[in-house]
Structures are given as structure tokens and as C-alpha cells.
């Protein structure tokens, strides 16, 4: 029962994100630039991961598996630590690369935060997916 509720929460979050994206897209007055298309693509990729995770949680619930087993916790913990250490370098590279592009100071903070948050999310999701497929060692 807990696994089904967990899957329903994942689908609700995905629907909420898609709803907010739709609201943003339809209420925009200016035409989209490359950054907006990139943001939409990254957000759709993140929603795809959430839906995939929800489908896996539903399959596990039908099989009677516990959604929070010890291996899943270890994989999540290892993915979080690896993503954190990689994201520190991502932030440094991003800040150095930001000096190469001419962005006004008002949008510079929004740009850095948006790219950083999406990058950290994608790094965590890809590492989590990789570790769940390959597995982790016992060290």
C-alpha cells in the first residue's frame, strides 16, 4: 500500500510540473530563445525520469516489493554523494564559462541558478539511473 502511495505522489509531482510548464508556455508574451527551449527540454527529461520512477514503483508495488529497501537507500546515498562532488565542479566551470557570455546583470543570477539547479538534478538522476542498472560495490 505504501508503494502505491509513493507512485501516486510521483505521478502527482510530474503532473504538477507539466501543469506549471504549460502555464508558463501559454502565458509567455515574448518568443522563446535557445535558453527557453533548453529549459523546456531539460524539464521534460526530468519529468520523464519521474514518470519512469513512478512506473517502476507501481511495478514493485504489484510484485509486493518494499519501496525503501536497503539497496535502494545505498544507491540513493551513493548517487547523492557522487552528484554533490560532481556538481561542485559543474558550478565552478559554469561560473568561469559565464564570463565568456554577455548577459545583463539582472538575468545573470537567474541564469546561473536555473542552469545550476537543472544541472544538479540531471547529474543526480543520471548517476542514480546508472547505479541502479550497474549496481554498487560493498565498499
mmCIF file with all atom_site columns, C-alpha atoms in Angstrom:
data_model
loop_
_atom_site.group_PDB
_atom_site.id
_atom_site.type_symbol
_atom_site.label_atom_id
_atom_site.label_alt_id
_atom_site.label_comp_id
_atom_site.label_asym_id
_atom_site.label_entity_id
_atom_site.label_seq_id
_atom_site.pdbx_PDB_ins_code
_atom_site.Cartn_x
_atom_site.Cartn_y
_atom_site.Cartn_z
_atom_site.occupancy
_atom_site.B_iso_or_equiv
_atom_site.pdbx_formal_charge
_atom_site.auth_seq_id
_atom_site.auth_comp_id
_atom_site.auth_asym_id
_atom_site.auth_atom_id
_atom_site.pdbx_PDB_model_num
ATOM 1   C CA . UNK A 1 1   ? 0.000  0.000  0.000   1.00 0.00 ? 1   UNK A CA 1
ATOM 2   C CA . UNK A 1 2   ? 2.859  2.361  0.839   1.00 0.00 ? 2   UNK A CA 1
ATOM 3   C CA . UNK A 1 3   ? 4.477  1.708  -2.547  1.00 0.00 ? 3   UNK A CA 1
ATOM 4   C CA . UNK A 1 4   ? 1.283  2.633  -4.412  1.00 0.00 ? 4   UNK A CA 1
ATOM 5   C CA . UNK A 1 5   ? 1.012  5.900  -2.491  1.00 0.00 ? 5   UNK A CA 1
ATOM 6   C CA . UNK A 1 6   ? 4.659  6.585  -3.290  1.00 0.00 ? 6   UNK A CA 1
ATOM 7   C CA . UNK A 1 7   ? 3.980  6.028  -7.005  1.00 0.00 ? 7   UNK A CA 1
ATOM 8   C CA . UNK A 1 8   ? 0.882  8.231  -6.900  1.00 0.00 ? 8   UNK A CA 1
ATOM 9   C CA . UNK A 1 9   ? 2.934  11.018 -5.310  1.00 0.00 ? 9   UNK A CA 1
ATOM 10  C CA . UNK A 1 10  ? 5.477  10.723 -8.135  1.00 0.00 ? 10  UNK A CA 1
ATOM 11  C CA . UNK A 1 11  ? 2.752  10.946 -10.787 1.00 0.00 ? 11  UNK A CA 1
ATOM 12  C CA . UNK A 1 12  ? 1.199  13.925 -8.977  1.00 0.00 ? 12  UNK A CA 1
ATOM 13  C CA . UNK A 1 13  ? 4.538  15.744 -8.925  1.00 0.00 ? 13  UNK A CA 1
ATOM 14  C CA . UNK A 1 14  ? 5.031  15.031 -12.635 1.00 0.00 ? 14  UNK A CA 1
ATOM 15  C CA . UNK A 1 15  ? 1.536  16.342 -13.427 1.00 0.00 ? 15  UNK A CA 1
ATOM 16  C CA . UNK A 1 16  ? 2.162  19.451 -11.311 1.00 0.00 ? 16  UNK A CA 1
ATOM 17  C CA . UNK A 1 17  ? 5.436  20.182 -13.117 1.00 0.00 ? 17  UNK A CA 1
ATOM 18  C CA . UNK A 1 18  ? 3.808  19.647 -16.515 1.00 0.00 ? 18  UNK A CA 1
ATOM 19  C CA . UNK A 1 19  ? 0.935  21.929 -15.492 1.00 0.00 ? 19  UNK A CA 1
ATOM 20  C CA . UNK A 1 20  ? 3.309  24.690 -14.419 1.00 0.00 ? 20  UNK A CA 1
ATOM 21  C CA . UNK A 1 21  ? 5.284  24.305 -17.637 1.00 0.00 ? 21  UNK A CA 1
ATOM 22  C CA . UNK A 1 22  ? 2.082  24.554 -19.675 1.00 0.00 ? 22  UNK A CA 1
ATOM 23  C CA . UNK A 1 23  ? 1.040  27.657 -17.750 1.00 0.00 ? 23  UNK A CA 1
ATOM 24  C CA . UNK A 1 24  ? 4.449  29.225 -18.383 1.00 0.00 ? 24  UNK A CA 1
ATOM 25  C CA . UNK A 1 25  ? 4.425  28.351 -22.087 1.00 0.00 ? 25  UNK A CA 1
ATOM 26  C CA . UNK A 1 26  ? 0.900  29.635 -22.761 1.00 0.00 ? 26  UNK A CA 1
ATOM 27  C CA . UNK A 1 27  ? 1.292  32.852 -20.746 1.00 0.00 ? 27  UNK A CA 1
ATOM 28  C CA . UNK A 1 28  ? 4.576  33.874 -22.325 1.00 0.00 ? 28  UNK A CA 1
ATOM 29  C CA . UNK A 1 29  ? 4.376  37.037 -24.409 1.00 0.00 ? 29  UNK A CA 1
ATOM 30  C CA . UNK A 1 30  ? 7.849  37.045 -25.936 1.00 0.00 ? 30  UNK A CA 1
ATOM 31  C CA . UNK A 1 31  ? 9.040  34.404 -28.394 1.00 0.00 ? 31  UNK A CA 1
ATOM 32  C CA . UNK A 1 32  ? 11.248 31.699 -26.928 1.00 0.00 ? 32  UNK A CA 1
ATOM 33  C CA . UNK A 1 33  ? 15.017 31.861 -27.224 1.00 0.00 ? 33  UNK A CA 1
ATOM 34  C CA . UNK A 1 34  ? 17.510 28.993 -27.082 1.00 0.00 ? 34  UNK A CA 1
ATOM 35  C CA . UNK A 1 35  ? 17.647 29.084 -23.283 1.00 0.00 ? 35  UNK A CA 1
ATOM 36  C CA . UNK A 1 36  ? 13.862 28.659 -23.024 1.00 0.00 ? 36  UNK A CA 1
ATOM 37  C CA . UNK A 1 37  ? 13.881 25.704 -25.424 1.00 0.00 ? 37  UNK A CA 1
ATOM 38  C CA . UNK A 1 38  ? 16.759 24.170 -23.483 1.00 0.00 ? 38  UNK A CA 1
ATOM 39  C CA . UNK A 1 39  ? 14.874 24.669 -20.216 1.00 0.00 ? 39  UNK A CA 1
ATOM 40  C CA . UNK A 1 40  ? 11.765 23.023 -21.656 1.00 0.00 ? 40  UNK A CA 1
ATOM 41  C CA . UNK A 1 41  ? 13.832 20.082 -22.896 1.00 0.00 ? 41  UNK A CA 1
ATOM 42  C CA . UNK A 1 42  ? 15.592 19.589 -19.564 1.00 0.00 ? 42  UNK A CA 1
ATOM 43  C CA . UNK A 1 43  ? 12.328 19.833 -17.629 1.00 0.00 ? 43  UNK A CA 1
ATOM 44  C CA . UNK A 1 44  ? 10.686 17.282 -19.933 1.00 0.00 ? 44  UNK A CA 1
ATOM 45  C CA . UNK A 1 45  ? 13.661 14.993 -19.362 1.00 0.00 ? 45  UNK A CA 1
ATOM 46  C CA . UNK A 1 46  ? 13.280 15.376 -15.592 1.00 0.00 ? 46  UNK A CA 1
ATOM 47  C CA . UNK A 1 47  ? 9.534  14.692 -15.825 1.00 0.00 ? 47  UNK A CA 1
ATOM 48  C CA . UNK A 1 48  ? 10.358 11.625 -17.922 1.00 0.00 ? 48  UNK A CA 1
ATOM 49  C CA . UNK A 1 49  ? 12.606 10.347 -15.139 1.00 0.00 ? 49  UNK A CA 1
ATOM 50  C CA . UNK A 1 50  ? 9.858  10.979 -12.584 1.00 0.00 ? 50  UNK A CA 1
ATOM 51  C CA . UNK A 1 51  ? 7.310  9.078  -14.677 1.00 0.00 ? 51  UNK A CA 1
ATOM 52  C CA . UNK A 1 52  ? 9.778  6.217  -15.226 1.00 0.00 ? 52  UNK A CA 1
ATOM 53  C CA . UNK A 1 53  ? 10.394 6.088  -11.487 1.00 0.00 ? 53  UNK A CA 1
ATOM 54  C CA . UNK A 1 54  ? 6.644  6.080  -10.824 1.00 0.00 ? 54  UNK A CA 1
ATOM 55  C CA . UNK A 1 55  ? 6.073  3.218  -13.259 1.00 0.00 ? 55  UNK A CA 1
ATOM 56  C CA . UNK A 1 56  ? 8.873  1.254  -11.596 1.00 0.00 ? 56  UNK A CA 1
ATOM 57  C CA . UNK A 1 57  ? 7.316  1.945  -8.183  1.00 0.00 ? 57  UNK A CA 1
ATOM 58  C CA . UNK A 1 58  ? 3.948  0.665  -9.441  1.00 0.00 ? 58  UNK A CA 1
ATOM 59  C CA . UNK A 1 59  ? 5.565  -2.495 -10.811 1.00 0.00 ? 59  UNK A CA 1
ATOM 60  C CA . UNK A 1 60  ? 7.337  -3.024 -7.490  1.00 0.00 ? 60  UNK A CA 1
ATOM 61  C CA . UNK A 1 61  ? 4.060  -2.498 -5.625  1.00 0.00 ? 61  UNK A CA 1
ATOM 62  C CA . UNK A 1 62  ? 2.314  -5.121 -7.758  1.00 0.00 ? 62  UNK A CA 1
ATOM 63  C CA . UNK A 1 63  ? 5.189  -7.517 -7.100  1.00 0.00 ? 63  UNK A CA 1
ATOM 64  C CA . UNK A 1 64  ? 4.917  -6.879 -3.363  1.00 0.00 ? 64  UNK A CA 1
ATOM 65  C CA . UNK A 1 65  ? 8.389  -5.396 -3.006  1.00 0.00 ? 65  UNK A CA 1
ATOM 66  C CA . UNK A 1 66  ? 9.255  -2.866 -0.327  1.00 0.00 ? 66  UNK A CA 1
ATOM 67  C CA . UNK A 1 67  ? 9.846  0.601  -1.875  1.00 0.00 ? 67  UNK A CA 1
ATOM 68  C CA . UNK A 1 68  ? 12.522 1.513  0.667   1.00 0.00 ? 68  UNK A CA 1
ATOM 69  C CA . UNK A 1 69  ? 14.853 -1.446 0.829   1.00 0.00 ? 69  UNK A CA 1
ATOM 70  C CA . UNK A 1 70  ? 18.465 -1.270 1.949   1.00 0.00 ? 70  UNK A CA 1
ATOM 71  C CA . UNK A 1 71  ? 19.940 -1.451 -1.569  1.00 0.00 ? 71  UNK A CA 1
ATOM 72  C CA . UNK A 1 72  ? 17.798 1.440  -2.817  1.00 0.00 ? 72  UNK A CA 1
ATOM 73  C CA . UNK A 1 73  ? 18.866 3.556  0.131   1.00 0.00 ? 73  UNK A CA 1
ATOM 74  C CA . UNK A 1 74  ? 22.544 2.765  -0.531  1.00 0.00 ? 74  UNK A CA 1
ATOM 75  C CA . UNK A 1 75  ? 22.176 3.557  -4.234  1.00 0.00 ? 75  UNK A CA 1
ATOM 76  C CA . UNK A 1 76  ? 20.448 6.856  -3.474  1.00 0.00 ? 76  UNK A CA 1
ATOM 77  C CA . UNK A 1 77  ? 23.066 7.793  -0.889  1.00 0.00 ? 77  UNK A CA 1
ATOM 78  C CA . UNK A 1 78  ? 25.959 6.933  -3.227  1.00 0.00 ? 78  UNK A CA 1
ATOM 79  C CA . UNK A 1 79  ? 24.307 8.804  -6.117  1.00 0.00 ? 79  UNK A CA 1
ATOM 80  C CA . UNK A 1 80  ? 23.749 11.852 -3.918  1.00 0.00 ? 80  UNK A CA 1
ATOM 81  C CA . UNK A 1 81  ? 27.355 11.947 -2.753  1.00 0.00 ? 81  UNK A CA 1
ATOM 82  C CA . UNK A 1 82  ? 28.723 11.493 -6.278  1.00 0.00 ? 82  UNK A CA 1
ATOM 83  C CA . UNK A 1 83  ? 26.314 14.093 -7.682  1.00 0.00 ? 83  UNK A CA 1
ATOM 84  C CA . UNK A 1 84  ? 27.310 16.584 -4.994  1.00 0.00 ? 84  UNK A CA 1
ATOM 85  C CA . UNK A 1 85  ? 31.018 16.217 -5.698  1.00 0.00 ? 85  UNK A CA 1
ATOM 86  C CA . UNK A 1 86  ? 30.483 16.462 -9.465  1.00 0.00 ? 86  UNK A CA 1
ATOM 87  C CA . UNK A 1 87  ? 28.133 19.432 -9.122  1.00 0.00 ? 87  UNK A CA 1
ATOM 88  C CA . UNK A 1 88  ? 30.768 21.445 -7.269  1.00 0.00 ? 88  UNK A CA 1
ATOM 89  C CA . UNK A 1 89  ? 32.963 21.235 -10.369 1.00 0.00 ? 89  UNK A CA 1
ATOM 90  C CA . UNK A 1 90  ? 29.934 21.952 -12.564 1.00 0.00 ? 90  UNK A CA 1
ATOM 91  C CA . UNK A 1 91  ? 29.295 25.180 -10.632 1.00 0.00 ? 91  UNK A CA 1
ATOM 92  C CA . UNK A 1 92  ? 32.944 26.235 -10.950 1.00 0.00 ? 92  UNK A CA 1
ATOM 93  C CA . UNK A 1 93  ? 33.051 25.544 -14.682 1.00 0.00 ? 93  UNK A CA 1
ATOM 94  C CA . UNK A 1 94  ? 29.707 27.294 -15.103 1.00 0.00 ? 94  UNK A CA 1
ATOM 95  C CA . UNK A 1 95  ? 30.871 30.413 -13.310 1.00 0.00 ? 95  UNK A CA 1
ATOM 96  C CA . UNK A 1 96  ? 34.038 30.587 -15.395 1.00 0.00 ? 96  UNK A CA 1
ATOM 97  C CA . UNK A 1 97  ? 32.078 29.985 -18.607 1.00 0.00 ? 97  UNK A CA 1
ATOM 98  C CA . UNK A 1 98  ? 29.577 32.676 -17.644 1.00 0.00 ? 98  UNK A CA 1
ATOM 99  C CA . UNK A 1 99  ? 32.263 35.332 -18.016 1.00 0.00 ? 99  UNK A CA 1
ATOM 100 C CA . UNK A 1 100 ? 32.599 34.420 -21.691 1.00 0.00 ? 100 UNK A CA 1
ATOM 101 C CA . UNK A 1 101 ? 28.963 35.291 -22.491 1.00 0.00 ? 101 UNK A CA 1
ATOM 102 C CA . UNK A 1 102 ? 27.433 38.744 -22.335 1.00 0.00 ? 102 UNK A CA 1
ATOM 103 C CA . UNK A 1 103 ? 24.388 38.557 -20.076 1.00 0.00 ? 103 UNK A CA 1
ATOM 104 C CA . UNK A 1 104 ? 22.912 41.563 -18.285 1.00 0.00 ? 104 UNK A CA 1
ATOM 105 C CA . UNK A 1 105 ? 23.307 41.547 -14.522 1.00 0.00 ? 105 UNK A CA 1
ATOM 106 C CA . UNK A 1 106 ? 19.582 41.138 -13.786 1.00 0.00 ? 106 UNK A CA 1
ATOM 107 C CA . UNK A 1 107 ? 19.257 37.914 -15.752 1.00 0.00 ? 107 UNK A CA 1
ATOM 108 C CA . UNK A 1 108 ? 22.728 36.665 -14.802 1.00 0.00 ? 108 UNK A CA 1
ATOM 109 C CA . UNK A 1 109 ? 21.645 35.482 -11.353 1.00 0.00 ? 109 UNK A CA 1
ATOM 110 C CA . UNK A 1 110 ? 18.524 33.794 -12.734 1.00 0.00 ? 110 UNK A CA 1
ATOM 111 C CA . UNK A 1 111 ? 20.573 32.149 -15.457 1.00 0.00 ? 111 UNK A CA 1
ATOM 112 C CA . UNK A 1 112 ? 23.202 30.798 -13.060 1.00 0.00 ? 112 UNK A CA 1
ATOM 113 C CA . UNK A 1 113 ? 20.643 29.449 -10.600 1.00 0.00 ? 113 UNK A CA 1
ATOM 114 C CA . UNK A 1 114 ? 18.451 27.876 -13.291 1.00 0.00 ? 114 UNK A CA 1
ATOM 115 C CA . UNK A 1 115 ? 21.341 26.155 -15.060 1.00 0.00 ? 115 UNK A CA 1
ATOM 116 C CA . UNK A 1 116 ? 22.845 25.047 -11.747 1.00 0.00 ? 116 UNK A CA 1
ATOM 117 C CA . UNK A 1 117 ? 19.633 23.547 -10.398 1.00 0.00 ? 117 UNK A CA 1
ATOM 118 C CA . UNK A 1 118 ? 18.783 21.742 -13.619 1.00 0.00 ? 118 UNK A CA 1
ATOM 119 C CA . UNK A 1 119 ? 22.356 20.525 -13.948 1.00 0.00 ? 119 UNK A CA 1
ATOM 120 C CA . UNK A 1 120 ? 22.460 19.186 -10.404 1.00 0.00 ? 120 UNK A CA 1
ATOM 121 C CA . UNK A 1 121 ? 19.128 17.427 -10.903 1.00 0.00 ? 121 UNK A CA 1
ATOM 122 C CA . UNK A 1 122 ? 20.243 15.819 -14.147 1.00 0.00 ? 122 UNK A CA 1
ATOM 123 C CA . UNK A 1 123 ? 23.575 14.751 -12.671 1.00 0.00 ? 123 UNK A CA 1
ATOM 124 C CA . UNK A 1 124 ? 21.814 13.081 -9.740  1.00 0.00 ? 124 UNK A CA 1
ATOM 125 C CA . UNK A 1 125 ? 19.215 11.389 -11.948 1.00 0.00 ? 125 UNK A CA 1
ATOM 126 C CA . UNK A 1 126 ? 21.749 10.024 -14.425 1.00 0.00 ? 126 UNK A CA 1
ATOM 127 C CA . UNK A 1 127 ? 24.037 8.743  -11.662 1.00 0.00 ? 127 UNK A CA 1
ATOM 128 C CA . UNK A 1 128 ? 21.059 7.194  -9.837  1.00 0.00 ? 128 UNK A CA 1
ATOM 129 C CA . UNK A 1 129 ? 19.889 5.502  -13.033 1.00 0.00 ? 129 UNK A CA 1
ATOM 130 C CA . UNK A 1 130 ? 23.411 4.280  -13.801 1.00 0.00 ? 130 UNK A CA 1
ATOM 131 C CA . UNK A 1 131 ? 23.964 2.892  -10.299 1.00 0.00 ? 131 UNK A CA 1
ATOM 132 C CA . UNK A 1 132 ? 20.569 1.196  -10.254 1.00 0.00 ? 132 UNK A CA 1
ATOM 133 C CA . UNK A 1 133 ? 21.399 -0.593 -13.519 1.00 0.00 ? 133 UNK A CA 1
ATOM 134 C CA . UNK A 1 134 ? 25.054 -1.416 -12.789 1.00 0.00 ? 134 UNK A CA 1
ATOM 135 C CA . UNK A 1 135 ? 24.906 -1.767 -9.008  1.00 0.00 ? 135 UNK A CA 1
ATOM 136 C CA . UNK A 1 136 ? 27.309 -0.652 -6.318  1.00 0.00 ? 136 UNK A CA 1
ATOM 137 C CA . UNK A 1 137 ? 30.210 -2.388 -4.685  1.00 0.00 ? 137 UNK A CA 1
ATOM 138 C CA . UNK A 1 138 ? 30.244 -3.252 -0.991  1.00 0.00 ? 138 UNK A CA 1
ATOM 139 C CA . UNK A 1 139 ? 32.969 -0.755 -0.049  1.00 0.00 ? 139 UNK A CA 1
#
